[in-house]
PDB file of N, CA and C in Angstrom:
ATOM      1  N   UNK A   1     127.044 -43.398 109.006  1.00 95.00           N
ATOM      2  CA  UNK A   1     126.353 -44.087 107.943  1.00 95.00           C
ATOM      3  C   UNK A   1     127.321 -44.245 106.776  1.00 95.00           C
ATOM      4  N   UNK A   2     127.429 -45.445 106.271  1.00 96.00           N
ATOM      5  CA  UNK A   2     128.284 -45.676 105.105  1.00 96.00           C
ATOM      6  C   UNK A   2     127.429 -45.729 103.839  1.00 96.00           C
ATOM      7  N   UNK A   3     128.060 -45.965 102.691  1.00 95.00           N
ATOM      8  CA  UNK A   3     127.342 -45.908 101.424  1.00 95.00           C
ATOM      9  C   UNK A   3     126.229 -46.950 101.355  1.00 95.00           C
ATOM     10  N   UNK A   4     126.476 -48.169 101.798  1.00 96.00           N
ATOM     11  CA  UNK A   4     125.443 -49.205 101.697  1.00 96.00           C
ATOM     12  C   UNK A   4     124.245 -48.879 102.590  1.00 96.00           C
ATOM     13  N   UNK A   5     124.499 -48.288 103.757  1.00 97.00           N
ATOM     14  CA  UNK A   5     123.402 -47.878 104.629  1.00 97.00           C
ATOM     15  C   UNK A   5     122.617 -46.723 104.002  1.00 97.00           C
ATOM     16  N   UNK A   6     123.328 -45.819 103.321  1.00 97.00           N
ATOM     17  CA  UNK A   6     122.671 -44.717 102.633  1.00 97.00           C
ATOM     18  C   UNK A   6     121.814 -45.240 101.484  1.00 97.00           C
ATOM     19  N   UNK A   7     122.333 -46.199 100.747  1.00 96.00           N
ATOM     20  CA  UNK A   7     121.563 -46.817  99.650  1.00 96.00           C
ATOM     21  C   UNK A   7     120.296 -47.462 100.211  1.00 96.00           C
ATOM     22  N   UNK A   8     120.410 -48.167 101.329  1.00 97.00           N
ATOM     23  CA  UNK A   8     119.237 -48.785 101.957  1.00 97.00           C
ATOM     24  C   UNK A   8     118.197 -47.734 102.330  1.00 97.00           C
ATOM     25  N   UNK A   9     118.637 -46.630 102.914  1.00 97.00           N
ATOM     26  CA  UNK A   9     117.727 -45.564 103.336  1.00 97.00           C
ATOM     27  C   UNK A   9     117.052 -44.914 102.129  1.00 97.00           C
ATOM     28  N   UNK A  10     117.811 -44.686 101.066  1.00 96.00           N
ATOM     29  CA  UNK A  10     117.248 -44.092  99.856  1.00 96.00           C
ATOM     30  C   UNK A  10     116.219 -45.036  99.241  1.00 96.00           C
ATOM     31  N   UNK A  11     116.559 -46.303  99.158  1.00 97.00           N
ATOM     32  CA  UNK A  11     115.640 -47.294  98.584  1.00 97.00           C
ATOM     33  C   UNK A  11     114.339 -47.337  99.376  1.00 97.00           C
ATOM     34  N   UNK A  12     114.435 -47.267 100.690  1.00 96.00           N
ATOM     35  CA  UNK A  12     113.241 -47.304 101.539  1.00 96.00           C
ATOM     36  C   UNK A  12     112.391 -46.048 101.355  1.00 96.00           C
ATOM     37  N   UNK A  13     113.030 -44.867 101.406  1.00 96.00           N
ATOM     38  CA  UNK A  13     112.288 -43.596 101.290  1.00 96.00           C
ATOM     39  C   UNK A  13     111.678 -43.397  99.912  1.00 96.00           C
ATOM     40  N   UNK A  14     112.395 -43.802  98.866  1.00 96.00           N
ATOM     41  CA  UNK A  14     111.929 -43.582  97.495  1.00 96.00           C
ATOM     42  C   UNK A  14     111.122 -44.758  96.950  1.00 96.00           C
ATOM     43  N   UNK A  15     111.008 -45.817  97.726  1.00 96.00           N
ATOM     44  CA  UNK A  15     110.272 -47.026  97.314  1.00 96.00           C
ATOM     45  C   UNK A  15     110.794 -47.571  95.985  1.00 96.00           C
ATOM     46  N   UNK A  16     112.129 -47.695  95.902  1.00 96.00           N
ATOM     47  CA  UNK A  16     112.780 -48.280  94.732  1.00 96.00           C
ATOM     48  C   UNK A  16     113.679 -49.418  95.208  1.00 96.00           C
ATOM     49  N   UNK A  17     114.198 -50.171  94.260  1.00 96.00           N
ATOM     50  CA  UNK A  17     115.078 -51.272  94.633  1.00 96.00           C
ATOM     51  C   UNK A  17     116.424 -50.716  95.088  1.00 96.00           C
ATOM     52  N   UNK A  18     117.144 -51.524  95.851  1.00 97.00           N
ATOM     53  CA  UNK A  18     118.478 -51.110  96.310  1.00 97.00           C
ATOM     54  C   UNK A  18     119.414 -50.920  95.123  1.00 97.00           C
ATOM     55  N   UNK A  19     119.252 -51.744  94.102  1.00 97.00           N
ATOM     56  CA  UNK A  19     120.091 -51.635  92.907  1.00 97.00           C
ATOM     57  C   UNK A  19     119.861 -50.295  92.222  1.00 97.00           C
ATOM     58  N   UNK A  20     118.591 -49.899  92.083  1.00 97.00           N
ATOM     59  CA  UNK A  20     118.286 -48.611  91.462  1.00 97.00           C
ATOM     60  C   UNK A  20     118.806 -47.452  92.312  1.00 97.00           C
ATOM     61  N   UNK A  21     118.631 -47.551  93.620  1.00 97.00           N
ATOM     62  CA  UNK A  21     119.106 -46.500  94.523  1.00 97.00           C
ATOM     63  C   UNK A  21     120.629 -46.377  94.438  1.00 97.00           C
ATOM     64  N   UNK A  22     121.329 -47.501  94.385  1.00 97.00           N
ATOM     65  CA  UNK A  22     122.789 -47.490  94.278  1.00 97.00           C
ATOM     66  C   UNK A  22     123.223 -46.865  92.956  1.00 97.00           C
ATOM     67  N   UNK A  23     122.529 -47.192  91.876  1.00 97.00           N
ATOM     68  CA  UNK A  23     122.862 -46.640  90.562  1.00 97.00           C
ATOM     69  C   UNK A  23     122.698 -45.127  90.556  1.00 97.00           C
ATOM     70  N   UNK A  24     121.594 -44.641  91.113  1.00 96.00           N
ATOM     71  CA  UNK A  24     121.338 -43.206  91.148  1.00 96.00           C
ATOM     72  C   UNK A  24     122.348 -42.493  92.055  1.00 96.00           C
ATOM     73  N   UNK A  25     122.604 -43.042  93.242  1.00 97.00           N
ATOM     74  CA  UNK A  25     123.563 -42.427  94.163  1.00 97.00           C
ATOM     75  C   UNK A  25     124.957 -42.361  93.538  1.00 97.00           C
ATOM     76  N   UNK A  26     125.377 -43.425  92.899  1.00 97.00           N
ATOM     77  CA  UNK A  26     126.691 -43.455  92.245  1.00 97.00           C
ATOM     78  C   UNK A  26     126.756 -42.427  91.124  1.00 97.00           C
ATOM     79  N   UNK A  27     125.671 -42.296  90.358  1.00 97.00           N
ATOM     80  CA  UNK A  27     125.631 -41.319  89.267  1.00 97.00           C
ATOM     81  C   UNK A  27     125.709 -39.893  89.818  1.00 97.00           C
ATOM     82  N   UNK A  28     125.010 -39.628  90.913  1.00 97.00           N
ATOM     83  CA  UNK A  28     125.043 -38.295  91.531  1.00 97.00           C
ATOM     84  C   UNK A  28     126.450 -37.984  92.020  1.00 97.00           C
ATOM     85  N   UNK A  29     127.065 -38.918  92.725  1.00 97.00           N
ATOM     86  CA  UNK A  29     128.413 -38.687  93.246  1.00 97.00           C
ATOM     87  C   UNK A  29     129.415 -38.476  92.115  1.00 97.00           C
ATOM     88  N   UNK A  30     129.341 -39.298  91.066  1.00 97.00           N
ATOM     89  CA  UNK A  30     130.252 -39.161  89.924  1.00 97.00           C
ATOM     90  C   UNK A  30     130.072 -37.808  89.240  1.00 97.00           C
ATOM     91  N   UNK A  31     128.815 -37.386  89.073  1.00 97.00           N
ATOM     92  CA  UNK A  31     128.536 -36.113  88.420  1.00 97.00           C
ATOM     93  C   UNK A  31     129.068 -34.953  89.243  1.00 97.00           C
ATOM     94  N   UNK A  32     128.874 -35.001  90.552  1.00 97.00           N
ATOM     95  CA  UNK A  32     129.393 -33.941  91.424  1.00 97.00           C
ATOM     96  C   UNK A  32     130.914 -33.894  91.344  1.00 97.00           C
ATOM     97  N   UNK A  33     131.565 -35.044  91.437  1.00 97.00           N
ATOM     98  CA  UNK A  33     133.032 -35.069  91.375  1.00 97.00           C
ATOM     99  C   UNK A  33     133.547 -34.571  90.037  1.00 97.00           C
ATOM    100  N   UNK A  34     132.915 -34.983  88.925  1.00 97.00           N
ATOM    101  CA  UNK A  34     133.344 -34.531  87.601  1.00 97.00           C
ATOM    102  C   UNK A  34     133.170 -33.023  87.441  1.00 97.00           C
ATOM    103  N   UNK A  35     132.039 -32.510  87.923  1.00 97.00           N
ATOM    104  CA  UNK A  35     131.756 -31.085  87.790  1.00 97.00           C
ATOM    105  C   UNK A  35     132.723 -30.243  88.612  1.00 97.00           C
ATOM    106  N   UNK A  36     132.949 -30.630  89.860  1.00 97.00           N
ATOM    107  CA  UNK A  36     133.856 -29.872  90.732  1.00 97.00           C
ATOM    108  C   UNK A  36     135.294 -29.972  90.229  1.00 97.00           C
ATOM    109  N   UNK A  37     135.685 -31.143  89.743  1.00 96.00           N
ATOM    110  CA  UNK A  37     137.060 -31.290  89.254  1.00 96.00           C
ATOM    111  C   UNK A  37     137.308 -30.469  87.992  1.00 96.00           C
ATOM    112  N   UNK A  38     136.234 -30.133  87.271  1.00 95.00           N
ATOM    113  CA  UNK A  38     136.399 -29.288  86.080  1.00 95.00           C
ATOM    114  C   UNK A  38     136.382 -27.806  86.428  1.00 95.00           C
ATOM    115  N   UNK A  39     136.198 -27.481  87.721  1.00 94.00           N
ATOM    116  CA  UNK A  39     136.266 -26.097  88.168  1.00 94.00           C
ATOM    117  C   UNK A  39     134.916 -25.430  88.388  1.00 94.00           C
ATOM    118  N   UNK A  40     133.822 -26.143  88.158  1.00 96.00           N
ATOM    119  CA  UNK A  40     132.490 -25.577  88.351  1.00 96.00           C
ATOM    120  C   UNK A  40     131.955 -25.900  89.736  1.00 96.00           C
ATOM    121  N   UNK A  41     130.895 -25.193  90.130  1.00 97.00           N
ATOM    122  CA  UNK A  41     130.229 -25.439  91.412  1.00 97.00           C
ATOM    123  C   UNK A  41     128.986 -26.287  91.190  1.00 97.00           C
ATOM    124  N   UNK A  42     128.603 -27.033  92.215  1.00 97.00           N
ATOM    125  CA  UNK A  42     127.333 -27.748  92.229  1.00 97.00           C
ATOM    126  C   UNK A  42     126.577 -27.229  93.437  1.00 97.00           C
ATOM    127  N   UNK A  43     125.445 -26.562  93.186  1.00 97.00           N
ATOM    128  CA  UNK A  43     124.648 -25.999  94.268  1.00 97.00           C
ATOM    129  C   UNK A  43     123.318 -26.731  94.353  1.00 97.00           C
ATOM    130  N   UNK A  44     123.047 -27.295  95.515  1.00 96.00           N
ATOM    131  CA  UNK A  44     121.776 -27.946  95.790  1.00 96.00           C
ATOM    132  C   UNK A  44     121.086 -27.080  96.834  1.00 96.00           C
ATOM    133  N   UNK A  45     120.111 -26.275  96.395  1.00 94.00           N
ATOM    134  CA  UNK A  45     119.460 -25.299  97.265  1.00 94.00           C
ATOM    135  C   UNK A  45     118.922 -25.993  98.521  1.00 94.00           C
ATOM    136  N   UNK A  46     119.266 -25.436  99.673  1.00 92.00           N
ATOM    137  CA  UNK A  46     118.838 -25.986 100.950  1.00 92.00           C
ATOM    138  C   UNK A  46     119.806 -27.019 101.505  1.00 92.00           C
ATOM    139  N   UNK A  47     120.543 -27.695 100.630  1.00 95.00           N
ATOM    140  CA  UNK A  47     121.498 -28.715 101.076  1.00 95.00           C
ATOM    141  C   UNK A  47     122.895 -28.138 101.198  1.00 95.00           C
ATOM    142  N   UNK A  48     123.408 -27.575 100.094  1.00 96.00           N
ATOM    143  CA  UNK A  48     124.736 -26.982 100.150  1.00 96.00           C
ATOM    144  C   UNK A  48     125.385 -26.857  98.792  1.00 96.00           C
ATOM    145  N   UNK A  49     126.639 -26.435  98.811  1.00 97.00           N
ATOM    146  CA  UNK A  49     127.398 -26.208  97.584  1.00 97.00           C
ATOM    147  C   UNK A  49     128.717 -26.961  97.636  1.00 97.00           C
ATOM    148  N   UNK A  50     129.003 -27.658  96.559  1.00 97.00           N
ATOM    149  CA  UNK A  50     130.280 -28.347  96.378  1.00 97.00           C
ATOM    150  C   UNK A  50     131.098 -27.495  95.419  1.00 97.00           C
ATOM    151  N   UNK A  51     132.366 -27.245  95.747  1.00 97.00           N
ATOM    152  CA  UNK A  51     133.219 -26.445  94.878  1.00 97.00           C
ATOM    153  C   UNK A  51     134.685 -26.783  95.098  1.00 97.00           C
ATOM    154  N   UNK A  52     135.511 -26.318  94.166  1.00 96.00           N
ATOM    155  CA  UNK A  52     136.963 -26.460  94.306  1.00 96.00           C
ATOM    156  C   UNK A  52     137.496 -25.146  94.853  1.00 96.00           C
ATOM    157  N   UNK A  53     138.380 -25.218  95.841  1.00 96.00           N
ATOM    158  CA  UNK A  53     138.985 -24.009  96.425  1.00 96.00           C
ATOM    159  C   UNK A  53     140.494 -24.094  96.304  1.00 96.00           C
ATOM    160  N   UNK A  54     141.096 -22.918  96.116  1.00 95.00           N
ATOM    161  CA  UNK A  54     142.551 -22.836  96.020  1.00 95.00           C
ATOM    162  C   UNK A  54     143.133 -22.680  97.417  1.00 95.00           C
ATOM    163  N   UNK A  55     144.103 -23.481  97.733  1.00 95.00           N
ATOM    164  CA  UNK A  55     144.822 -23.353  98.998  1.00 95.00           C
ATOM    165  C   UNK A  55     146.212 -22.807  98.679  1.00 95.00           C
ATOM    166  N   UNK A  56     146.588 -21.710  99.319  1.00 96.00           N
ATOM    167  CA  UNK A  56     147.863 -21.058  99.039  1.00 96.00           C
ATOM    168  C   UNK A  56     149.038 -21.876  99.556  1.00 96.00           C
ATOM    169  N   UNK A  57     150.192 -21.636  98.946  1.00 95.00           N
ATOM    170  CA  UNK A  57     151.421 -22.261  99.429  1.00 95.00           C
ATOM    171  C   UNK A  57     151.718 -21.702 100.816  1.00 95.00           C
ATOM    172  N   UNK A  58     152.274 -22.521 101.659  1.00 95.00           N
ATOM    173  CA  UNK A  58     152.587 -22.070 103.018  1.00 95.00           C
ATOM    174  C   UNK A  58     153.770 -22.857 103.559  1.00 95.00           C
ATOM    175  N   UNK A  59     154.250 -22.392 104.704  1.00 94.00           N
ATOM    176  CA  UNK A  59     155.361 -23.087 105.344  1.00 94.00           C
ATOM    177  C   UNK A  59     154.815 -23.904 106.512  1.00 94.00           C
ATOM    178  N   UNK A  60     155.244 -25.145 106.584  1.00 94.00           N
ATOM    179  CA  UNK A  60     154.848 -26.015 107.689  1.00 94.00           C
ATOM    180  C   UNK A  60     156.077 -26.539 108.387  1.00 94.00           C
ATOM    181  N   UNK A  61     155.872 -27.450 109.306  1.00 94.00           N
ATOM    182  CA  UNK A  61     157.010 -28.051 110.024  1.00 94.00           C
ATOM    183  C   UNK A  61     156.886 -29.559 109.996  1.00 94.00           C
ATOM    184  N   UNK A  62     158.027 -30.201 109.810  1.00 92.00           N
ATOM    185  CA  UNK A  62     158.072 -31.649 109.890  1.00 92.00           C
ATOM    186  C   UNK A  62     157.891 -32.012 111.364  1.00 92.00           C
ATOM    187  N   UNK A  63     156.840 -32.754 111.718  1.00 92.00           N
ATOM    188  CA  UNK A  63     156.586 -33.016 113.134  1.00 92.00           C
ATOM    189  C   UNK A  63     157.675 -33.837 113.829  1.00 92.00           C
ATOM    190  N   UNK A  64     158.378 -34.668 113.086  1.00 93.00           N
ATOM    191  CA  UNK A  64     159.398 -35.487 113.742  1.00 93.00           C
ATOM    192  C   UNK A  64     160.722 -34.744 113.938  1.00 93.00           C
ATOM    193  N   UNK A  65     161.058 -33.844 113.012  1.00 93.00           N
ATOM    194  CA  UNK A  65     162.338 -33.139 113.124  1.00 93.00           C
ATOM    195  C   UNK A  65     162.178 -31.674 113.508  1.00 93.00           C
ATOM    196  N   UNK A  66     161.011 -31.100 113.278  1.00 91.00           N
ATOM    197  CA  UNK A  66     160.787 -29.697 113.577  1.00 91.00           C
ATOM    198  C   UNK A  66     161.320 -28.755 112.511  1.00 91.00           C
ATOM    199  N   UNK A  67     161.909 -29.312 111.445  1.00 94.00           N
ATOM    200  CA  UNK A  67     162.464 -28.481 110.382  1.00 94.00           C
ATOM    201  C   UNK A  67     161.335 -27.911 109.521  1.00 94.00           C
ATOM    202  N   UNK A  68     161.502 -26.664 109.081  1.00 94.00           N
ATOM    203  CA  UNK A  68     160.473 -26.069 108.216  1.00 94.00           C
ATOM    204  C   UNK A  68     160.454 -26.739 106.844  1.00 94.00           C
ATOM    205  N   UNK A  69     159.255 -26.892 106.295  1.00 94.00           N
ATOM    206  CA  UNK A  69     159.098 -27.439 104.942  1.00 94.00           C
ATOM    207  C   UNK A  69     158.125 -26.537 104.190  1.00 94.00           C
ATOM    208  N   UNK A  70     158.257 -26.530 102.863  1.00 95.00           N
ATOM    209  CA  UNK A  70     157.353 -25.741 102.039  1.00 95.00           C
ATOM    210  C   UNK A  70     156.221 -26.643 101.567  1.00 95.00           C
ATOM    211  N   UNK A  71     154.991 -26.185 101.809  1.00 95.00           N
ATOM    212  CA  UNK A  71     153.819 -26.915 101.354  1.00 95.00           C
ATOM    213  C   UNK A  71     153.314 -26.170 100.124  1.00 95.00           C
ATOM    214  N   UNK A  72     153.264 -26.844  98.973  1.00 96.00           N
ATOM    215  CA  UNK A  72     152.888 -26.153  97.733  1.00 96.00           C
ATOM    216  C   UNK A  72     151.403 -25.788  97.690  1.00 96.00           C
ATOM    217  N   UNK A  73     151.064 -24.828  96.828  1.00 96.00           N
ATOM    218  CA  UNK A  73     149.669 -24.458  96.610  1.00 96.00           C
ATOM    219  C   UNK A  73     148.946 -25.646  95.976  1.00 96.00           C
ATOM    220  N   UNK A  74     147.676 -25.774  96.279  1.00 95.00           N
ATOM    221  CA  UNK A  74     146.910 -26.891  95.734  1.00 95.00           C
ATOM    222  C   UNK A  74     145.437 -26.519  95.634  1.00 95.00           C
ATOM    223  N   UNK A  75     144.696 -27.322  94.925  1.00 95.00           N
ATOM    224  CA  UNK A  75     143.256 -27.152  94.817  1.00 95.00           C
ATOM    225  C   UNK A  75     142.607 -28.290  95.602  1.00 95.00           C
ATOM    226  N   UNK A  76     141.645 -27.942  96.451  1.00 96.00           N
ATOM    227  CA  UNK A  76     140.986 -28.945  97.282  1.00 96.00           C
ATOM    228  C   UNK A  76     139.472 -28.869  97.108  1.00 96.00           C
ATOM    229  N   UNK A  77     138.774 -30.003  97.239  1.00 96.00           N
ATOM    230  CA  UNK A  77     137.313 -29.957  97.191  1.00 96.00           C
ATOM    231  C   UNK A  77     136.778 -29.388  98.503  1.00 96.00           C
ATOM    232  N   UNK A  78     135.654 -28.655  98.421  1.00 97.00           N
ATOM    233  CA  UNK A  78     135.064 -28.065  99.619  1.00 97.00           C
ATOM    234  C   UNK A  78     133.547 -28.169  99.551  1.00 97.00           C
ATOM    235  N   UNK A  79     132.923 -28.224 100.719  1.00 97.00           N
ATOM    236  CA  UNK A  79     131.466 -28.260 100.814  1.00 97.00           C
ATOM    237  C   UNK A  79     131.024 -27.203 101.809  1.00 97.00           C
ATOM    238  N   UNK A  80     130.055 -26.408 101.418  1.00 96.00           N
ATOM    239  CA  UNK A  80     129.458 -25.415 102.314  1.00 96.00           C
ATOM    240  C   UNK A  80     128.005 -25.805 102.513  1.00 96.00           C
ATOM    241  N   UNK A  81     127.619 -26.050 103.742  1.00 95.00           N
ATOM    242  CA  UNK A  81     126.244 -26.456 104.027  1.00 95.00           C
ATOM    243  C   UNK A  81     125.283 -25.306 103.780  1.00 95.00           C
ATOM    244  N   UNK A  82     124.101 -25.636 103.265  1.00 95.00           N
ATOM    245  CA  UNK A  82     123.059 -24.647 103.020  1.00 95.00           C
ATOM    246  C   UNK A  82     122.310 -24.305 104.297  1.00 95.00           C
ATOM    247  N   UNK A  83     121.485 -23.285 104.224  1.00 93.00           N
ATOM    248  CA  UNK A  83     120.760 -22.787 105.387  1.00 93.00           C
ATOM    249  C   UNK A  83     119.864 -23.859 106.017  1.00 93.00           C
ATOM    250  N   UNK A  84     119.087 -24.564 105.204  1.00 93.00           N
ATOM    251  CA  UNK A  84     118.193 -25.586 105.747  1.00 93.00           C
ATOM    252  C   UNK A  84     118.966 -26.711 106.431  1.00 93.00           C
ATOM    253  N   UNK A  85     120.095 -27.096 105.829  1.00 93.00           N
ATOM    254  CA  UNK A  85     120.929 -28.149 106.401  1.00 93.00           C
ATOM    255  C   UNK A  85     121.478 -27.699 107.753  1.00 93.00           C
ATOM    256  N   UNK A  86     121.980 -26.475 107.813  1.00 93.00           N
ATOM    257  CA  UNK A  86     122.530 -25.948 109.062  1.00 93.00           C
ATOM    258  C   UNK A  86     121.462 -25.890 110.148  1.00 93.00           C
ATOM    259  N   UNK A  87     120.258 -25.440 109.776  1.00 93.00           N
ATOM    260  CA  UNK A  87     119.178 -25.344 110.753  1.00 93.00           C
ATOM    261  C   UNK A  87     118.730 -26.717 111.245  1.00 93.00           C
ATOM    262  N   UNK A  88     118.787 -27.711 110.375  1.00 92.00           N
ATOM    263  CA  UNK A  88     118.404 -29.072 110.755  1.00 92.00           C
ATOM    264  C   UNK A  88     119.405 -29.651 111.760  1.00 92.00           C
ATOM    265  N   UNK A  89     120.683 -29.373 111.526  1.00 93.00           N
ATOM    266  CA  UNK A  89     121.736 -29.896 112.398  1.00 93.00           C
ATOM    267  C   UNK A  89     121.805 -29.132 113.718  1.00 93.00           C
ATOM    268  N   UNK A  90     121.758 -27.811 113.642  1.00 92.00           N
ATOM    269  CA  UNK A  90     121.824 -26.979 114.842  1.00 92.00           C
ATOM    270  C   UNK A  90     120.681 -25.976 114.779  1.00 92.00           C
ATOM    271  N   UNK A  91     119.592 -26.227 115.509  1.00 86.00           N
ATOM    272  CA  UNK A  91     118.449 -25.300 115.473  1.00 86.00           C
ATOM    273  C   UNK A  91     118.881 -23.876 115.777  1.00 86.00           C
ATOM    274  N   UNK A  92     118.148 -22.936 115.208  1.00 74.00           N
ATOM    275  CA  UNK A  92     118.477 -21.511 115.324  1.00 74.00           C
ATOM    276  C   UNK A  92     118.558 -21.060 116.771  1.00 74.00           C
ATOM    277  N   UNK A  93     119.382 -20.080 117.033  1.00 66.00           N
ATOM    278  CA  UNK A  93     119.576 -19.546 118.385  1.00 66.00           C
ATOM    279  C   UNK A  93     118.301 -18.892 118.906  1.00 66.00           C
ATOM    280  N   UNK A  94     117.425 -18.393 118.012  1.00 62.00           N
ATOM    281  CA  UNK A  94     116.176 -17.760 118.433  1.00 62.00           C
ATOM    282  C   UNK A  94     115.319 -18.713 119.247  1.00 62.00           C
ATOM    283  N   UNK A  95     115.259 -19.978 118.811  1.00 57.00           N
ATOM    284  CA  UNK A  95     114.470 -20.977 119.536  1.00 57.00           C
ATOM    285  C   UNK A  95     115.013 -21.163 120.948  1.00 57.00           C
ATOM    286  N   UNK A  96     116.332 -21.209 121.075  1.00 57.00           N
ATOM    287  CA  UNK A  96     116.960 -21.391 122.385  1.00 57.00           C
ATOM    288  C   UNK A  96     116.738 -20.165 123.267  1.00 57.00           C
ATOM    289  N   UNK A  97     116.829 -18.958 122.667  1.00 57.00           N
ATOM    290  CA  UNK A  97     116.597 -17.721 123.418  1.00 57.00           C
ATOM    291  C   UNK A  97     115.174 -17.666 123.952  1.00 57.00           C
ATOM    292  N   UNK A  98     114.218 -18.086 123.145  1.00 57.00           N
ATOM    293  CA  UNK A  98     112.820 -18.086 123.560  1.00 57.00           C
ATOM    294  C   UNK A  98     112.615 -19.019 124.749  1.00 57.00           C
ATOM    295  N   UNK A  99     113.211 -20.192 124.705  1.00 57.00           N
ATOM    296  CA  UNK A  99     113.100 -21.160 125.801  1.00 57.00           C
ATOM    297  C   UNK A  99     113.735 -20.600 127.076  1.00 57.00           C
ATOM    298  N   UNK A 100     114.880 -19.944 126.931  1.00 57.00           N
ATOM    299  CA  UNK A 100     115.584 -19.379 128.081  1.00 57.00           C
ATOM    300  C   UNK A 100     114.759 -18.266 128.716  1.00 57.00           C
ATOM    301  N   UNK A 101     114.155 -17.405 127.896  1.00 56.00           N
ATOM    302  CA  UNK A 101     113.334 -16.299 128.406  1.00 56.00           C
ATOM    303  C   UNK A 101     112.117 -16.809 129.152  1.00 56.00           C
ATOM    304  N   UNK A 102     111.501 -17.879 128.628  1.00 56.00           N
ATOM    305  CA  UNK A 102     110.313 -18.438 129.300  1.00 56.00           C
ATOM    306  C   UNK A 102     110.683 -18.988 130.672  1.00 56.00           C
ATOM    307  N   UNK A 103     111.823 -19.640 130.780  1.00 56.00           N
ATOM    308  CA  UNK A 103     112.267 -20.189 132.052  1.00 56.00           C
ATOM    309  C   UNK A 103     112.596 -19.062 133.035  1.00 56.00           C
ATOM    310  N   UNK A 104     113.162 -17.968 132.528  1.00 56.00           N
ATOM    311  CA  UNK A 104     113.550 -16.846 133.395  1.00 56.00           C
ATOM    312  C   UNK A 104     112.326 -16.149 133.966  1.00 56.00           C
ATOM    313  N   UNK A 105     111.215 -16.100 133.222  1.00 55.00           N
ATOM    314  CA  UNK A 105     109.991 -15.457 133.688  1.00 55.00           C
ATOM    315  C   UNK A 105     109.357 -16.214 134.845  1.00 55.00           C
ATOM    316  N   UNK A 106     109.516 -17.525 134.878  1.00 53.00           N
ATOM    317  CA  UNK A 106     108.915 -18.357 135.927  1.00 53.00           C
ATOM    318  C   UNK A 106     109.615 -18.133 137.197  1.00 53.00           C
TER     319      UNK A 106
END
């Protein structure tokens, strides 16, 4: 799904115009990016957390020559999915265990 498809879905679910949905989505994305770039976290309970993480300096290899290169430390954006999001994407193992046990009893 790309941004325009997401705007269409938001407009349909919220019963607003596509223009309004696009304005709100753009404002949310800009606010999240501004907040994370300033070093703060954005936590949306059930959805997840956006934050900046420090990546340490390390040694890598140039794939074409194989020579070692130094990769400097940097700050990268990160997203951690919330519990509800994870459960929606991959149902809990308990549900699968219950189904397996029922089949084994038969």
